[in-house]
Short mmCIF file of C-alpha atoms in Angstrom, two decimals:
data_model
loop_
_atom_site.label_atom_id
_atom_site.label_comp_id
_atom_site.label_asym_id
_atom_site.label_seq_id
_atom_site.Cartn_x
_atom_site.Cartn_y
_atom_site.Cartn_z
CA UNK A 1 36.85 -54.14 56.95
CA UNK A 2 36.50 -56.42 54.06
CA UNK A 3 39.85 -57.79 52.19
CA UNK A 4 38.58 -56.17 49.04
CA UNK A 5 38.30 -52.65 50.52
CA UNK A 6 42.19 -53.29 50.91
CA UNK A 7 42.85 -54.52 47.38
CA UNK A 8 45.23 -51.74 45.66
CA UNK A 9 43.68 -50.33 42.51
CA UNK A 10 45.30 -51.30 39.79
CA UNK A 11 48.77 -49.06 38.59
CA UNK A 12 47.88 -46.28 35.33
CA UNK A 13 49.77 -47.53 32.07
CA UNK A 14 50.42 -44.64 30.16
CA UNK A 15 49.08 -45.29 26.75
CA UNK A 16 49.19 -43.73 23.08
CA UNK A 17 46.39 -42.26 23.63
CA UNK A 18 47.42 -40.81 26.55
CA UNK A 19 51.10 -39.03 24.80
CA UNK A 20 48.39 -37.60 22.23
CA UNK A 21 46.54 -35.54 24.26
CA UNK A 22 49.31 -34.76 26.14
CA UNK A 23 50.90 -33.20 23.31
CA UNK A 24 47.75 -31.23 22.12
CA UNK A 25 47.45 -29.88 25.63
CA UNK A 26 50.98 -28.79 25.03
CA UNK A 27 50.55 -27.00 22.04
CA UNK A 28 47.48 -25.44 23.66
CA UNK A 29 50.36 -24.75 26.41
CA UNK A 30 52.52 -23.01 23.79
CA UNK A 31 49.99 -20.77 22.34
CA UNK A 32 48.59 -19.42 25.36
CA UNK A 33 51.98 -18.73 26.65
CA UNK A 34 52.70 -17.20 23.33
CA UNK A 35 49.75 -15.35 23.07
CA UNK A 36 51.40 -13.56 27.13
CA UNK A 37 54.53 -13.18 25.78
CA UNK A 38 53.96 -11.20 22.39
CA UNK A 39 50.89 -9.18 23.85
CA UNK A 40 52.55 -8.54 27.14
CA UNK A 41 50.43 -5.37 27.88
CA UNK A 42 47.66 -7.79 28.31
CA UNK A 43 45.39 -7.99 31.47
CA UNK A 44 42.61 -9.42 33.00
CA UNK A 45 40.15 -6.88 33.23
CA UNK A 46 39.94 -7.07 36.78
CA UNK A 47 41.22 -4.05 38.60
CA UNK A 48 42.01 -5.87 42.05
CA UNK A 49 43.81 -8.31 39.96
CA UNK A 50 45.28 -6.09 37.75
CA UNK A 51 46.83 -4.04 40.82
CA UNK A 52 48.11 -6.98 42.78
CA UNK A 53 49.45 -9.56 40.49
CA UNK A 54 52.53 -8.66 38.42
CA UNK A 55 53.72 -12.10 37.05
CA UNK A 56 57.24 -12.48 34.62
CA UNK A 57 56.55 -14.66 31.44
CA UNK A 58 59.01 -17.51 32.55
CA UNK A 59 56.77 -17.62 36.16
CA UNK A 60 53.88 -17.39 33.75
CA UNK A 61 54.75 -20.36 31.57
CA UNK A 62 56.04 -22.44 34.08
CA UNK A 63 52.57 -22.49 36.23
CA UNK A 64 50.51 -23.04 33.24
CA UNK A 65 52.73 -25.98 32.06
CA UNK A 66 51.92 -27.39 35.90
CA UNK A 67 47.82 -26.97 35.29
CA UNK A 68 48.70 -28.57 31.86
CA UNK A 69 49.76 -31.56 34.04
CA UNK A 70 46.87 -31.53 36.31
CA UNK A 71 44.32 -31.16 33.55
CA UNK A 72 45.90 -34.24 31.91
CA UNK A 73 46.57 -36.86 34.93
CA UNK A 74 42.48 -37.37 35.75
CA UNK A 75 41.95 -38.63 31.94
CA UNK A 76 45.45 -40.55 32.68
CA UNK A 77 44.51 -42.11 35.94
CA UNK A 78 41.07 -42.61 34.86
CA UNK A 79 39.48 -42.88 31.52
CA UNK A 80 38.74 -40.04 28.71
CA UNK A 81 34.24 -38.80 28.91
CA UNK A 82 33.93 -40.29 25.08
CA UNK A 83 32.31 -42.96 23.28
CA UNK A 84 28.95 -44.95 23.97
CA UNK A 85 29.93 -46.43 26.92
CA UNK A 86 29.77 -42.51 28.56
CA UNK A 87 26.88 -40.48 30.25
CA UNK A 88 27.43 -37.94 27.40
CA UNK A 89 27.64 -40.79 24.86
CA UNK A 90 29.40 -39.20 21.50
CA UNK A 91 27.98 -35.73 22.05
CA UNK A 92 30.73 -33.07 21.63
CA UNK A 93 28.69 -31.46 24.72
CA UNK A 94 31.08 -33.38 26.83
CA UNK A 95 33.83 -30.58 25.26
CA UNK A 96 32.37 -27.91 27.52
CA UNK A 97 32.56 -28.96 31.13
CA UNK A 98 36.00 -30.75 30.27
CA UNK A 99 37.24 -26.62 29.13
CA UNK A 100 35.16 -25.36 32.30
CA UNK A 101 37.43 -27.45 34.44
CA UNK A 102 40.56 -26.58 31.96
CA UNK A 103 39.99 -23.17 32.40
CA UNK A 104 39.25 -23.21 36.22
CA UNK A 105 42.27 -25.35 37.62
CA UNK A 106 44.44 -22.66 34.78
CA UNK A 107 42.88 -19.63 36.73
CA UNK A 108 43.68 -21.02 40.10
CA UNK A 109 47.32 -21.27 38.85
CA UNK A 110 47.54 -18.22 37.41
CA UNK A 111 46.55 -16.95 41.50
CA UNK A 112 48.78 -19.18 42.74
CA UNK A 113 51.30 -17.35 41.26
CA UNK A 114 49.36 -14.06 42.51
CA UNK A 115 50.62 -15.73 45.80
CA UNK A 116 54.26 -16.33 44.96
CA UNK A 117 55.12 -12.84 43.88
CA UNK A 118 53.18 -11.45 46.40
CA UNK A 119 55.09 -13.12 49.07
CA UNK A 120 58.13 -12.37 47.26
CA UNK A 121 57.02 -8.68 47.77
CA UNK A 122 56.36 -8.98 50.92
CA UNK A 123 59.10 -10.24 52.62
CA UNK A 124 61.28 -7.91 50.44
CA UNK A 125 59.33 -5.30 52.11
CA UNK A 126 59.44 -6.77 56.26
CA UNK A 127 63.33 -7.83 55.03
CA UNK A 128 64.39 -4.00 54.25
CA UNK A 129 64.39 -1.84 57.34
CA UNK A 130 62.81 1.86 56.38
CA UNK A 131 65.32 5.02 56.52
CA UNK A 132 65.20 8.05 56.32
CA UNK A 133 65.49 10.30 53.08
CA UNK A 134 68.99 12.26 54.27
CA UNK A 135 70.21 8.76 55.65
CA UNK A 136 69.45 7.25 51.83
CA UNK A 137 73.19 5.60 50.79
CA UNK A 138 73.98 3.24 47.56
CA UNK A 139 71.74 0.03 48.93
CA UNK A 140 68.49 -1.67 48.56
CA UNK A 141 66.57 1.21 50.90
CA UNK A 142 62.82 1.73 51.62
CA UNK A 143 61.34 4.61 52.65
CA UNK A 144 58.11 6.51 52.39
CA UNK A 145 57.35 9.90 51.66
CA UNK A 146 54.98 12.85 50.06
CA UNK A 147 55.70 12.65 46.20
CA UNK A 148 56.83 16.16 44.43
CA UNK A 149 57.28 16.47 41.33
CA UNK A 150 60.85 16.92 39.93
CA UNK A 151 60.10 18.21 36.51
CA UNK A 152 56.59 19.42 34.46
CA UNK A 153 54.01 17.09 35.69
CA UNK A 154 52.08 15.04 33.52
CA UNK A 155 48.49 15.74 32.56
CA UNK A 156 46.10 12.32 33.23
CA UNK A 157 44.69 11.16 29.76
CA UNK A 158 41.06 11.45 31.56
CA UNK A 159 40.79 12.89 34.47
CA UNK A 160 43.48 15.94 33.29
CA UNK A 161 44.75 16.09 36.91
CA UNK A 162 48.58 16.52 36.96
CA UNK A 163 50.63 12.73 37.74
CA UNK A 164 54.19 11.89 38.25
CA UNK A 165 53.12 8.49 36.72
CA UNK A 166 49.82 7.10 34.73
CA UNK A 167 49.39 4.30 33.02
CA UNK A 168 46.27 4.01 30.68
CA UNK A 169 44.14 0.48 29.92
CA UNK A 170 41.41 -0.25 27.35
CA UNK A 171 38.50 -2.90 27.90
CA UNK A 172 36.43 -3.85 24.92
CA UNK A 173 32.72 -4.12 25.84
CA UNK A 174 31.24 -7.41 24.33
CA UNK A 175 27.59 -5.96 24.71
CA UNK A 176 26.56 -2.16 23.40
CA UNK A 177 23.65 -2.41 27.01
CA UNK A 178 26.89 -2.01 29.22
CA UNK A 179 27.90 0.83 28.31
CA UNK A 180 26.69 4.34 30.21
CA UNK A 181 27.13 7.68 29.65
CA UNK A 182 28.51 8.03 33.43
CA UNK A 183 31.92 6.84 33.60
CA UNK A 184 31.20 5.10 37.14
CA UNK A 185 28.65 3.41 36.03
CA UNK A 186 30.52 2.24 32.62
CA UNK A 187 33.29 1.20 35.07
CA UNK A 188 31.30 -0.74 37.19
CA UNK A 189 30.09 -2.83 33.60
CA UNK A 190 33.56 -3.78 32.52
CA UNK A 191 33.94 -6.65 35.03
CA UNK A 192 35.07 -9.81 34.80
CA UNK A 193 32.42 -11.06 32.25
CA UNK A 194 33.49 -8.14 29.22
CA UNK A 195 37.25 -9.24 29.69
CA UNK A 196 37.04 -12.67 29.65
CA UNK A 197 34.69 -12.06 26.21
CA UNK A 198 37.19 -9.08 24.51
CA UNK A 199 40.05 -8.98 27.31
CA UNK A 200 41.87 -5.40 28.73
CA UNK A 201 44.94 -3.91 27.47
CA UNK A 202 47.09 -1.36 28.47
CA UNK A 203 47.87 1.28 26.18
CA UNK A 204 50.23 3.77 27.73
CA UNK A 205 52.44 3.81 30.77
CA UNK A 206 53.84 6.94 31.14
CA UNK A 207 56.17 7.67 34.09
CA UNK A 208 58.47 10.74 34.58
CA UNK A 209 61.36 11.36 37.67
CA UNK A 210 59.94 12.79 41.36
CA UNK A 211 61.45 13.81 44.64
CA UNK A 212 60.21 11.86 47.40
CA UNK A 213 60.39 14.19 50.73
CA UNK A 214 59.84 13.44 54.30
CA UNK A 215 60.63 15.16 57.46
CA UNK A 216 64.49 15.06 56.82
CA UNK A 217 64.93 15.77 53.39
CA UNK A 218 64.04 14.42 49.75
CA UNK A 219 65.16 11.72 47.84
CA UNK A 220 64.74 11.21 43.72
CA UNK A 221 62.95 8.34 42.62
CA UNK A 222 63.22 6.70 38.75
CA UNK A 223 59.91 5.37 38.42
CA UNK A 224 61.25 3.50 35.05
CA UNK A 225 61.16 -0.53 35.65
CA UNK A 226 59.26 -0.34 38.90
CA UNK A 227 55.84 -2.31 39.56
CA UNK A 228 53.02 0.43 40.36
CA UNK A 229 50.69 -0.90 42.18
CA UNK A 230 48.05 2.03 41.05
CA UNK A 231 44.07 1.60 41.80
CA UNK A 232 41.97 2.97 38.99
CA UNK A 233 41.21 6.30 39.73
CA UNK A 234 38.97 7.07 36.50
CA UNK A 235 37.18 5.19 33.44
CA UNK A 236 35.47 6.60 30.23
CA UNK A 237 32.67 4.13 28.26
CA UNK A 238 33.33 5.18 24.34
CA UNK A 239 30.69 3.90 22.12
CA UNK A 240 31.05 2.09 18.60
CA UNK A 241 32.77 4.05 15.78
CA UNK A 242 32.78 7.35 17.85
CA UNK A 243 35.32 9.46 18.93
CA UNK A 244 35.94 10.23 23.03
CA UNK A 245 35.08 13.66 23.48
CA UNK A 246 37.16 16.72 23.71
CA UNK A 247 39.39 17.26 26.15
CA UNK A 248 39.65 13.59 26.87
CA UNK A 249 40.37 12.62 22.71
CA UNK A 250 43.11 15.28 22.75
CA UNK A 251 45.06 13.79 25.59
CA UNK A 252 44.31 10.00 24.32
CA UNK A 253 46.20 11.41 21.47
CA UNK A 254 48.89 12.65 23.42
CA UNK A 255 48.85 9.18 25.49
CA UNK A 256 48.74 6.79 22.55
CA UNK A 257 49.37 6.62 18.77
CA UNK A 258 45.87 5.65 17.35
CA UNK A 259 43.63 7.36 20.49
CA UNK A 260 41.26 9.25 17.98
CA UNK A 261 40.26 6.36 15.74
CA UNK A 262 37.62 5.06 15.93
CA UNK A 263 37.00 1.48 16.56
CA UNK A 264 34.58 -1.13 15.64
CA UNK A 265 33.31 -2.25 19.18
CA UNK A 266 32.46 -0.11 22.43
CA UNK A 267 34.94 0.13 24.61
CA UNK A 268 36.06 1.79 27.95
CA UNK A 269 39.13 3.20 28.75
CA UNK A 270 40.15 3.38 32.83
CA UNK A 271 43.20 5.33 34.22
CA UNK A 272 45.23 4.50 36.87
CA UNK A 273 47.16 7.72 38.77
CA UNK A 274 50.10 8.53 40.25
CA UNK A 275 49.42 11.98 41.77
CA UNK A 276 51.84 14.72 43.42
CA UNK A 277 50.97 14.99 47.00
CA UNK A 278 50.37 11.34 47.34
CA UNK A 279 52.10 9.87 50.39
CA UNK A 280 53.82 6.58 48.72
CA UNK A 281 56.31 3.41 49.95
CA UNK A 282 59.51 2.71 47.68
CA UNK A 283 61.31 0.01 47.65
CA UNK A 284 64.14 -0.10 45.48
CA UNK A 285 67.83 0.00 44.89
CA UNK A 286 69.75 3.80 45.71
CA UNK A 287 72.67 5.02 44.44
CA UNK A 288 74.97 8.05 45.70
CA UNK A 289 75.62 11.16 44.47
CA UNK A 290 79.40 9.90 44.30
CA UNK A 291 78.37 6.85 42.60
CA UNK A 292 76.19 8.77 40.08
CA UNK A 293 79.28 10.68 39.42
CA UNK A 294 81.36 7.91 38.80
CA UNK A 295 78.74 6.52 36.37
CA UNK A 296 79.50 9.83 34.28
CA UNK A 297 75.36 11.48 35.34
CA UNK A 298 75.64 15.10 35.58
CA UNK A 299 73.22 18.26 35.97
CA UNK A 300 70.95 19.79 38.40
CA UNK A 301 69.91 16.61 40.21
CA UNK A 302 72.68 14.62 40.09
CA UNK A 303 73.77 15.86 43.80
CA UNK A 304 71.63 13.85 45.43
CA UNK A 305 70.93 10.01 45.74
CA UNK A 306 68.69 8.61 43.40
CA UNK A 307 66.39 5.31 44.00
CA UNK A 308 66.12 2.82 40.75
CA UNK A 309 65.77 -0.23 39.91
CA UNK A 310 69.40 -1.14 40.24
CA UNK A 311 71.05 -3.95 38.08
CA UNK A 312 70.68 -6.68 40.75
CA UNK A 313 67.60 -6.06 42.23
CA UNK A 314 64.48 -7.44 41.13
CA UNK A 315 62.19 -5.84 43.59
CA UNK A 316 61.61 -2.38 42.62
CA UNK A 317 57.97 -1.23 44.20
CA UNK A 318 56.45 1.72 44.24
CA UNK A 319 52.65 1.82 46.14
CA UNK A 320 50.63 4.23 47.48
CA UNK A 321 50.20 3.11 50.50
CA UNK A 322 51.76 4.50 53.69
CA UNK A 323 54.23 2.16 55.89
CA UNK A 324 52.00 1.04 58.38
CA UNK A 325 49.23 -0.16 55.88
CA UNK A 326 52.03 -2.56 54.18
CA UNK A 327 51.45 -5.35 56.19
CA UNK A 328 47.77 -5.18 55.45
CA UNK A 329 47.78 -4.43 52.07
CA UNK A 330 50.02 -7.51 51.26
CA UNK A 331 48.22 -9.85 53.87
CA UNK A 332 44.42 -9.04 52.51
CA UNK A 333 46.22 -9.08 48.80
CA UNK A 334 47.96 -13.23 49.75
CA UNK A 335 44.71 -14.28 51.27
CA UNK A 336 42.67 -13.35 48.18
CA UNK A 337 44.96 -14.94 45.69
CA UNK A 338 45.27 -18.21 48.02
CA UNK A 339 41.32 -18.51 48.51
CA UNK A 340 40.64 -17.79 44.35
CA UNK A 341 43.55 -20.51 44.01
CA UNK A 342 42.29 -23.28 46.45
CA UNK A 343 38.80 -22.59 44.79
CA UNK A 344 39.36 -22.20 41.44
CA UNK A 345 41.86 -25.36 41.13
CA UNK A 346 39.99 -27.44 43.59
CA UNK A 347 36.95 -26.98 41.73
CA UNK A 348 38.60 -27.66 38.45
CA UNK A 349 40.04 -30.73 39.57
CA UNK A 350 37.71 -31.75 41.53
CA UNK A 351 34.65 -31.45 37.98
CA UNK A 352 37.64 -33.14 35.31
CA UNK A 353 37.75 -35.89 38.07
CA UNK A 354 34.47 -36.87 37.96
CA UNK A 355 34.44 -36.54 33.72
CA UNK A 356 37.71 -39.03 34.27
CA UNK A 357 34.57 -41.46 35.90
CA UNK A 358 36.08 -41.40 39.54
#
């Protein structure tokens, strides 16, 4: 080995240049994370995303300040892909694989955090032993059971079925060819292309009270505060200045303020349903009859124990799936985020490393 293969490279000097684009990346930083925090009914579009990652704006912030970082230190380290001296010369071409990598190492940190909260989750869930509903006593409890509805049901803003809980999205359609008159189909065109183009919304989360009953008795959930981790049971394609049709514009009015106008772009609308009969896993904080009388609740249900979100409990969960598919539905959900976060920021890096001229 030759001495020169041992020579150190020489230590990065932070320059003015440098601090500037470190500060425009920042304000970049701050607008984006403004952008989450005042449209917080914002999504990705992605329903397996969409299910599986519920992120806090302060987790939110703090990972995208972190790919701010990475996204800087290659240009710091290394040297910025302008000027003649430069395979892309003074072409402002240079600006598009430079926000390809931006954009990347951001989405891998944005799974990344798919992977914290998920593990979070997770060992919430393996950490809480399941009991019984007629053993349910003021604690963090979990415990699955067949949902039955405690009051009216609610009536599904597209399907019509009857739900203890729905919550309602809206994708804009970029291109008028993806949309279909067969709502599978139109679901199947509002992937990850149309969102990252118009982006996905929700537009109503409705949620009302339910009993939760297994073999020993029945327990009442508030679904209020708690992360549903719903699939998407039903979408409707709506073209251009029309109106959805009748029933479905009736209960969009019913389910949101402005669900008869008519916009100026296609869009579809997807549902996501909580249904009675579904068997379902809470997790969540209970409280006592006695302790619900002390706290001044009265009438027909306040007798029995009710499971909330408690005031010092930030894992309240509610998924359909039954007990023994936890474990699974967890592990499959933290190996998806990892891989799309390994990928996504190692590719990222990896393409702004080679712009930096390593």
């Amino acid at each position: 080995m030759s001495t020169a293969s041992l020579t150190p490279l020489p230590a990065a000097t932070i320059t003015g240049i440098d601090v500037l684009v470190l500060l425009l990346l920042l304000h970049l930083w701050l607008l984006v994370v403004g952008l989450a925090v005042w449209n917080d009914e914002a999504q990705t579009g992605v329903a397996w995303v969409d299910q599986r990652i519920h992120m806090s704006n302060r987790l939110y912030g703090a990972l995208m300040f972190l790919a701010v970082v990475v996204v800087w230190l290659p240009f710091t380290l290394g040297g910025y892909p302008f000027g003649a001296n430069n395979p892309f010369g003074r072409s402002r071409t240079v600006l598009i694989p430079v926000a390809a990598g931006g954009l990347l190492v951001g989405s891998g940190f944005y799974f990344l955090g798919g992977v914290i909260t998920n593990v979070r989750s997770y060992l919430a869930f393996r950490l809480t032993d399941p009991v019984d509903a007629e053993t349910v006593d003021s604690s963090r409890v979990r415990i699955t059971g067949e949902i039955v509805p405690a009051d009216d049901p609610l009536e599904a803003p597209l399907s019509g079925s009857d739900a203890v809980c729905y919550q309602l999205s809206q994708t804009q359609v970029a291109f008028e060819d993806s949309l279909e008159t067969d709502a599978g189909a139109g679901a199947a065109t509002t992937g990850l292309l149309s969102s990252l183009v118009d982006g996905t919304e929700r537009v109503a989360d409705r949620r009302r009270p339910f009993w939760l009953r297994d073999d020993t008795g029945r327990v009442l959930v508030d679904p209020g505060g708690a992360e549903l981790r719903l699939e998407r049971t039903a979408s409707q394609p709506v073209a251009t200045d029309e109106r959805p049709p009748e029933p479905i514009a009736t209960r969009l009015r019913e389910a949101v303020d402005d669900g008869d106008e008519r916009r100026d772009q296609d869009r579809v609308y997807h549902e996501a349903v909580l249904e009675p009969g579904a068997t379902v896993s809470v997790l969540g904080v209970a409280v006592a009859p006695e302790d619900r009388a002390v706290a001044g609740e009265s009438g027909d249900n306040s007798n029995v124990p009710l499971i909330t979100a408690g005031e010092s409990s930030s894992e309240f969960i509610i998924s359909p799936v039954r007990a023994d598919g936890i474990d699974r539905h967890y592990l499959v959900t933290l190996f998806g985020c990892a891989l799309a976060a390994l990928a996504s920021i190692g590719s990222g890096f990896g393409l702004l490393w080679l712009l930096a001229g390593y």
